Amino acid sequence: MHRAYAYLCLVNQYAKQYDPSSADTALGVPLLLEPNYTQSLKRASIKTIYGQILSDLNSSVSALPSLPSNKAAPSQAAAFALLARTYLYMGDYANALTNANKSLAIQSTLLDLNNYPSTGSMPGFALPLARNTSEVILLKACGSQYQDEPLVASAEILQLFGTKDLRYVFYTYDGPVLGDPPGRYFAYFAPLEPRNEGPTVGEMMLIKAECLARTAQGQTGLAVVNTLRKARFKVADYADLTASSDLQALTLILQERRKELFCRGFRLIDLKRLNLDPAMAKTVSHPFGAQTLTLAPGSNRYIYPIPQSVIGANPEIVQNPR
């Protein structure tokens, strides 16, 4: 299961988005399945990498307990959750929905932010650590923003949140931080704790909701998201999201996904996969000094270049186009 998780991260960082029309020829990453130093490091196709991910996850299910001994250990709930994430990235919404439901059937408890004090300069310190949190299915910790570069929230995401959303209250705080410029910065639970990029109950609810909306069940999907949102707003500040069409429901669900998963490594992959749909494609622009940098849908710059040191040591690895 850990190998599947690692390859899902790698293929989405160093390869194009999975597209059924080109996945069998588009370059993925080298696929090593044995612990030796003589295997070919030629890049396998994206389809081959995804096939291995699905194989690893499906074969792991029967060998795992339904729930883990600790949040960093594999479990059936986590395997089903990673299957749901993988199928979502593939655009296979039927299988993504099936596996999200299987994961939620084992673990479905949300962290209700209403149960914690939301006052003070950094209320996130009042929340439990990720390893002790009911909604974390698998803990995959990324480096702390104090160990790496602090993550500043964009004006766009702050506008999506508003100030009443308890995720804004608990997961952001005012800068400057350690010499960085003033702004609103991201904090995952307590600001000194590494942020979790593993699956959570909230992510599974969002996958379920998105898949329902994409299969002509937008109202049902929106109801799932509203259940999630009730744990993210004070009762006095909460109102159900409503939509008049499946497309409007999908748009609201994707906005909620962005808020729930922000600064946890999902945005790049979501942009890549949504860019395959002309109705959802987005041009990203950011100021940089006197310039404005623009990233167009489908740009090769969505794909990380392979470090030259890696290619220098392994010349059979083909570089990504820029």
mmCIF file with all atom_site columns, N, CA and C in Angstrom, residues 172-214:
data_model
loop_
_atom_site.group_PDB
_atom_site.id
_atom_site.type_symbol
_atom_site.label_atom_id
_atom_site.label_alt_id
_atom_site.label_comp_id
_atom_site.label_asym_id
_atom_site.label_entity_id
_atom_site.label_seq_id
_atom_site.pdbx_PDB_ins_code
_atom_site.Cartn_x
_atom_site.Cartn_y
_atom_site.Cartn_z
_atom_site.occupancy
_atom_site.B_iso_or_equiv
_atom_site.pdbx_formal_charge
_atom_site.auth_seq_id
_atom_site.auth_comp_id
_atom_site.auth_asym_id
_atom_site.auth_atom_id
_atom_site.pdbx_PDB_model_num
ATOM 1   N N  . THR A 1 172 ? -5.540  28.962 9.505   1.00 0.00 ? 172 THR A N  1
ATOM 2   C CA . THR A 1 172 ? -4.747  30.085 9.015   1.00 0.00 ? 172 THR A CA 1
ATOM 3   C C  . THR A 1 172 ? -4.428  31.014 10.176  1.00 0.00 ? 172 THR A C  1
ATOM 4   N N  . TYR A 1 173 ? -3.410  31.823 10.005  1.00 0.00 ? 173 TYR A N  1
ATOM 5   C CA . TYR A 1 173 ? -3.035  32.788 11.037  1.00 0.00 ? 173 TYR A CA 1
ATOM 6   C C  . TYR A 1 173 ? -2.314  33.951 10.377  1.00 0.00 ? 173 TYR A C  1
ATOM 7   N N  . ASP A 1 174 ? -2.283  35.077 11.053  1.00 0.00 ? 174 ASP A N  1
ATOM 8   C CA . ASP A 1 174 ? -1.697  36.283 10.492  1.00 0.00 ? 174 ASP A CA 1
ATOM 9   C C  . ASP A 1 174 ? -0.184  36.286 10.617  1.00 0.00 ? 174 ASP A C  1
ATOM 10  N N  . GLY A 1 175 ? 0.500   36.719 9.509   1.00 0.00 ? 175 GLY A N  1
ATOM 11  C CA . GLY A 1 175 ? 1.947   36.920 9.507   1.00 0.00 ? 175 GLY A CA 1
ATOM 12  C C  . GLY A 1 175 ? 2.264   38.352 9.877   1.00 0.00 ? 175 GLY A C  1
ATOM 13  N N  . PRO A 1 176 ? 3.546   38.769 9.802   1.00 0.00 ? 176 PRO A N  1
ATOM 14  C CA . PRO A 1 176 ? 4.649   38.022 9.196   1.00 0.00 ? 176 PRO A CA 1
ATOM 15  C C  . PRO A 1 176 ? 5.159   36.881 10.067  1.00 0.00 ? 176 PRO A C  1
ATOM 16  N N  . VAL A 1 177 ? 5.858   35.922 9.423   1.00 0.00 ? 177 VAL A N  1
ATOM 17  C CA . VAL A 1 177 ? 6.381   34.756 10.116  1.00 0.00 ? 177 VAL A CA 1
ATOM 18  C C  . VAL A 1 177 ? 7.872   34.649 9.854   1.00 0.00 ? 177 VAL A C  1
ATOM 19  N N  . LEU A 1 178 ? 8.668   34.696 10.907  1.00 0.00 ? 178 LEU A N  1
ATOM 20  C CA . LEU A 1 178 ? 10.118  34.478 10.805  1.00 0.00 ? 178 LEU A CA 1
ATOM 21  C C  . LEU A 1 178 ? 10.741  35.250 9.641   1.00 0.00 ? 178 LEU A C  1
ATOM 22  N N  . GLY A 1 179 ? 10.386  36.530 9.527   1.00 0.00 ? 179 GLY A N  1
ATOM 23  C CA . GLY A 1 179 ? 10.979  37.353 8.482   1.00 0.00 ? 179 GLY A CA 1
ATOM 24  C C  . GLY A 1 179 ? 10.243  37.347 7.164   1.00 0.00 ? 179 GLY A C  1
ATOM 25  N N  . ASP A 1 180 ? 9.233   36.498 7.020   1.00 0.00 ? 180 ASP A N  1
ATOM 26  C CA . ASP A 1 180 ? 8.445   36.504 5.784   1.00 0.00 ? 180 ASP A CA 1
ATOM 27  C C  . ASP A 1 180 ? 7.502   37.704 5.782   1.00 0.00 ? 180 ASP A C  1
ATOM 28  N N  . PRO A 1 181 ? 6.972   38.084 4.626   1.00 0.00 ? 181 PRO A N  1
ATOM 29  C CA . PRO A 1 181 ? 6.133   39.293 4.554   1.00 0.00 ? 181 PRO A CA 1
ATOM 30  C C  . PRO A 1 181 ? 4.794   39.112 5.246   1.00 0.00 ? 181 PRO A C  1
ATOM 31  N N  . PRO A 1 182 ? 4.128   40.213 5.558   1.00 0.00 ? 182 PRO A N  1
ATOM 32  C CA . PRO A 1 182 ? 2.788   40.109 6.160   1.00 0.00 ? 182 PRO A CA 1
ATOM 33  C C  . PRO A 1 182 ? 1.832   39.372 5.236   1.00 0.00 ? 182 PRO A C  1
ATOM 34  N N  . GLY A 1 183 ? 0.862   38.709 5.810   1.00 0.00 ? 183 GLY A N  1
ATOM 35  C CA . GLY A 1 183 ? -0.123  37.979 5.029   1.00 0.00 ? 183 GLY A CA 1
ATOM 36  C C  . GLY A 1 183 ? -0.852  37.000 5.927   1.00 0.00 ? 183 GLY A C  1
ATOM 37  N N  . ARG A 1 184 ? -1.695  36.210 5.325   1.00 0.00 ? 184 ARG A N  1
ATOM 38  C CA . ARG A 1 184 ? -2.423  35.179 6.062   1.00 0.00 ? 184 ARG A CA 1
ATOM 39  C C  . ARG A 1 184 ? -1.789  33.851 5.704   1.00 0.00 ? 184 ARG A C  1
ATOM 40  N N  . TYR A 1 185 ? -1.274  33.137 6.686   1.00 0.00 ? 185 TYR A N  1
ATOM 41  C CA . TYR A 1 185 ? -0.497  31.925 6.449   1.00 0.00 ? 185 TYR A CA 1
ATOM 42  C C  . TYR A 1 185 ? -1.283  30.684 6.846   1.00 0.00 ? 185 TYR A C  1
ATOM 43  N N  . PHE A 1 186 ? -0.936  29.584 6.172   1.00 0.00 ? 186 PHE A N  1
ATOM 44  C CA . PHE A 1 186 ? -1.565  28.291 6.439   1.00 0.00 ? 186 PHE A CA 1
ATOM 45  C C  . PHE A 1 186 ? -0.975  27.627 7.676   1.00 0.00 ? 186 PHE A C  1
ATOM 46  N N  . ALA A 1 187 ? -1.828  27.007 8.481   1.00 0.00 ? 187 ALA A N  1
ATOM 47  C CA . ALA A 1 187 ? -1.375  26.190 9.606   1.00 0.00 ? 187 ALA A CA 1
ATOM 48  C C  . ALA A 1 187 ? -2.184  24.912 9.614   1.00 0.00 ? 187 ALA A C  1
ATOM 49  N N  . TYR A 1 188 ? -1.519  23.768 9.665   1.00 0.00 ? 188 TYR A N  1
ATOM 50  C CA . TYR A 1 188 ? -2.253  22.504 9.736   1.00 0.00 ? 188 TYR A CA 1
ATOM 51  C C  . TYR A 1 188 ? -2.388  22.111 11.198  1.00 0.00 ? 188 TYR A C  1
ATOM 52  N N  . PHE A 1 189 ? -3.594  22.205 11.727  1.00 0.00 ? 189 PHE A N  1
ATOM 53  C CA . PHE A 1 189 ? -3.829  22.044 13.154  1.00 0.00 ? 189 PHE A CA 1
ATOM 54  C C  . PHE A 1 189 ? -2.883  22.980 13.889  1.00 0.00 ? 189 PHE A C  1
ATOM 55  N N  . ALA A 1 190 ? -2.084  22.498 14.788  1.00 0.00 ? 190 ALA A N  1
ATOM 56  C CA . ALA A 1 190 ? -1.098  23.363 15.421  1.00 0.00 ? 190 ALA A CA 1
ATOM 57  C C  . ALA A 1 190 ? -0.057  23.752 14.382  1.00 0.00 ? 190 ALA A C  1
ATOM 58  N N  . PRO A 1 191 ? 0.351   25.029 14.314  1.00 0.00 ? 191 PRO A N  1
ATOM 59  C CA . PRO A 1 191 ? 1.262   25.459 13.251  1.00 0.00 ? 191 PRO A CA 1
ATOM 60  C C  . PRO A 1 191 ? 2.594   24.713 13.214  1.00 0.00 ? 191 PRO A C  1
ATOM 61  N N  . LEU A 1 192 ? 3.015   24.104 14.317  1.00 0.00 ? 192 LEU A N  1
ATOM 62  C CA . LEU A 1 192 ? 4.302   23.416 14.322  1.00 0.00 ? 192 LEU A CA 1
ATOM 63  C C  . LEU A 1 192 ? 4.189   21.956 13.897  1.00 0.00 ? 192 LEU A C  1
ATOM 64  N N  . GLU A 1 193 ? 2.981   21.479 13.613  1.00 0.00 ? 193 GLU A N  1
ATOM 65  C CA . GLU A 1 193 ? 2.807   20.074 13.240  1.00 0.00 ? 193 GLU A CA 1
ATOM 66  C C  . GLU A 1 193 ? 2.903   19.895 11.731  1.00 0.00 ? 193 GLU A C  1
ATOM 67  N N  . PRO A 1 194 ? 3.588   18.843 11.266  1.00 0.00 ? 194 PRO A N  1
ATOM 68  C CA . PRO A 1 194 ? 3.610   18.580 9.817   1.00 0.00 ? 194 PRO A CA 1
ATOM 69  C C  . PRO A 1 194 ? 2.194   18.404 9.275   1.00 0.00 ? 194 PRO A C  1
ATOM 70  N N  . ARG A 1 195 ? 1.955   18.860 8.060   1.00 0.00 ? 195 ARG A N  1
ATOM 71  C CA . ARG A 1 195 ? 0.622   18.763 7.477   1.00 0.00 ? 195 ARG A CA 1
ATOM 72  C C  . ARG A 1 195 ? 0.426   17.375 6.858   1.00 0.00 ? 195 ARG A C  1
ATOM 73  N N  . ASN A 1 196 ? -0.782  16.868 6.970   1.00 0.00 ? 196 ASN A N  1
ATOM 74  C CA . ASN A 1 196 ? -1.083  15.523 6.494   1.00 0.00 ? 196 ASN A CA 1
ATOM 75  C C  . ASN A 1 196 ? -1.574  15.564 5.058   1.00 0.00 ? 196 ASN A C  1
ATOM 76  N N  . GLU A 1 197 ? -0.968  14.726 4.199   1.00 0.00 ? 197 GLU A N  1
ATOM 77  C CA . GLU A 1 197 ? -1.407  14.594 2.820   1.00 0.00 ? 197 GLU A CA 1
ATOM 78  C C  . GLU A 1 197 ? -2.058  13.242 2.563   1.00 0.00 ? 197 GLU A C  1
ATOM 79  N N  . GLY A 1 198 ? -2.218  12.450 3.618   1.00 0.00 ? 198 GLY A N  1
ATOM 80  C CA . GLY A 1 198 ? -2.903  11.175 3.490   1.00 0.00 ? 198 GLY A CA 1
ATOM 81  C C  . GLY A 1 198 ? -4.404  11.365 3.457   1.00 0.00 ? 198 GLY A C  1
ATOM 82  N N  . PRO A 1 199 ? -5.151  10.327 3.120   1.00 0.00 ? 199 PRO A N  1
ATOM 83  C CA . PRO A 1 199 ? -6.604  10.440 3.006   1.00 0.00 ? 199 PRO A CA 1
ATOM 84  C C  . PRO A 1 199 ? -7.286  10.669 4.343   1.00 0.00 ? 199 PRO A C  1
ATOM 85  N N  . THR A 1 200 ? -8.389  11.394 4.287   1.00 0.00 ? 200 THR A N  1
ATOM 86  C CA . THR A 1 200 ? -9.203  11.683 5.459   1.00 0.00 ? 200 THR A CA 1
ATOM 87  C C  . THR A 1 200 ? -10.668 11.382 5.145   1.00 0.00 ? 200 THR A C  1
ATOM 88  N N  . VAL A 1 201 ? -11.480 11.362 6.185   1.00 0.00 ? 201 VAL A N  1
ATOM 89  C CA . VAL A 1 201 ? -12.922 11.187 5.991   1.00 0.00 ? 201 VAL A CA 1
ATOM 90  C C  . VAL A 1 201 ? -13.476 12.325 5.134   1.00 0.00 ? 201 VAL A C  1
ATOM 91  N N  . GLY A 1 202 ? -12.994 13.556 5.386   1.00 0.00 ? 202 GLY A N  1
ATOM 92  C CA . GLY A 1 202 ? -13.459 14.693 4.594   1.00 0.00 ? 202 GLY A CA 1
ATOM 93  C C  . GLY A 1 202 ? -13.168 14.523 3.118   1.00 0.00 ? 202 GLY A C  1
ATOM 94  N N  . GLU A 1 203 ? -11.956 14.051 2.781   1.00 0.00 ? 203 GLU A N  1
ATOM 95  C CA . GLU A 1 203 ? -11.626 13.828 1.372   1.00 0.00 ? 203 GLU A CA 1
ATOM 96  C C  . GLU A 1 203 ? -12.536 12.780 0.756   1.00 0.00 ? 203 GLU A C  1
ATOM 97  N N  . MET A 1 204 ? -12.816 11.704 1.490   1.00 0.00 ? 204 MET A N  1
ATOM 98  C CA . MET A 1 204 ? -13.684 10.656 0.944   1.00 0.00 ? 204 MET A CA 1
ATOM 99  C C  . MET A 1 204 ? -15.098 11.175 0.713   1.00 0.00 ? 204 MET A C  1
ATOM 100 N N  . MET A 1 205 ? -15.579 12.030 1.604   1.00 0.00 ? 205 MET A N  1
ATOM 101 C CA . MET A 1 205 ? -16.910 12.618 1.406   1.00 0.00 ? 205 MET A CA 1
ATOM 102 C C  . MET A 1 205 ? -16.926 13.505 0.160   1.00 0.00 ? 205 MET A C  1
ATOM 103 N N  . LEU A 1 206 ? -15.838 14.226 -0.067  1.00 0.00 ? 206 LEU A N  1
ATOM 104 C CA . LEU A 1 206 ? -15.754 15.094 -1.239  1.00 0.00 ? 206 LEU A CA 1
ATOM 105 C C  . LEU A 1 206 ? -15.642 14.285 -2.535  1.00 0.00 ? 206 LEU A C  1
ATOM 106 N N  . ILE A 1 207 ? -14.889 13.188 -2.495  1.00 0.00 ? 207 ILE A N  1
ATOM 107 C CA . ILE A 1 207 ? -14.825 12.312 -3.670  1.00 0.00 ? 207 ILE A CA 1
ATOM 108 C C  . ILE A 1 207 ? -16.205 11.733 -3.955  1.00 0.00 ? 207 ILE A C  1
ATOM 109 N N  . LYS A 1 208 ? -16.878 11.268 -2.917  1.00 0.00 ? 208 LYS A N  1
ATOM 110 C CA . LYS A 1 208 ? -18.233 10.737 -3.088  1.00 0.00 ? 208 LYS A CA 1
ATOM 111 C C  . LYS A 1 208 ? -19.147 11.795 -3.692  1.00 0.00 ? 208 LYS A C  1
ATOM 112 N N  . ALA A 1 209 ? -19.075 13.007 -3.155  1.00 0.00 ? 209 ALA A N  1
ATOM 113 C CA . ALA A 1 209 ? -19.948 14.081 -3.636  1.00 0.00 ? 209 ALA A CA 1
ATOM 114 C C  . ALA A 1 209 ? -19.648 14.424 -5.090  1.00 0.00 ? 209 ALA A C  1
ATOM 115 N N  . GLU A 1 210 ? -18.379 14.537 -5.442  1.00 0.00 ? 210 GLU A N  1
ATOM 116 C CA . GLU A 1 210 ? -18.017 14.874 -6.811  1.00 0.00 ? 210 GLU A CA 1
ATOM 117 C C  . GLU A 1 210 ? -18.480 13.797 -7.782  1.00 0.00 ? 210 GLU A C  1
ATOM 118 N N  . CYS A 1 211 ? -18.268 12.540 -7.412  1.00 0.00 ? 211 CYS A N  1
ATOM 119 C CA . CYS A 1 211 ? -18.665 11.445 -8.305  1.00 0.00 ? 211 CYS A CA 1
ATOM 120 C C  . CYS A 1 211 ? -20.179 11.407 -8.497  1.00 0.00 ? 211 CYS A C  1
ATOM 121 N N  . LEU A 1 212 ? -20.924 11.692 -7.447  1.00 0.00 ? 212 LEU A N  1
ATOM 122 C CA . LEU A 1 212 ? -22.384 11.751 -7.584  1.00 0.00 ? 212 LEU A CA 1
ATOM 123 C C  . LEU A 1 212 ? -22.790 12.876 -8.532  1.00 0.00 ? 212 LEU A C  1
ATOM 124 N N  . ALA A 1 213 ? -22.165 14.048 -8.371  1.00 0.00 ? 213 ALA A N  1
ATOM 125 C CA . ALA A 1 213 ? -22.509 15.174 -9.234  1.00 0.00 ? 213 ALA A CA 1
ATOM 126 C C  . ALA A 1 213 ? -22.153 14.894 -10.688 1.00 0.00 ? 213 ALA A C  1
ATOM 127 N N  . ARG A 1 214 ? -21.088 14.132 -10.905 1.00 0.00 ? 214 ARG A N  1
ATOM 128 C CA . ARG A 1 214 ? -20.641 13.831 -12.267 1.00 0.00 ? 214 ARG A CA 1
ATOM 129 C C  . ARG A 1 214 ? -21.467 12.709 -12.904 1.00 0.00 ? 214 ARG A C  1
#
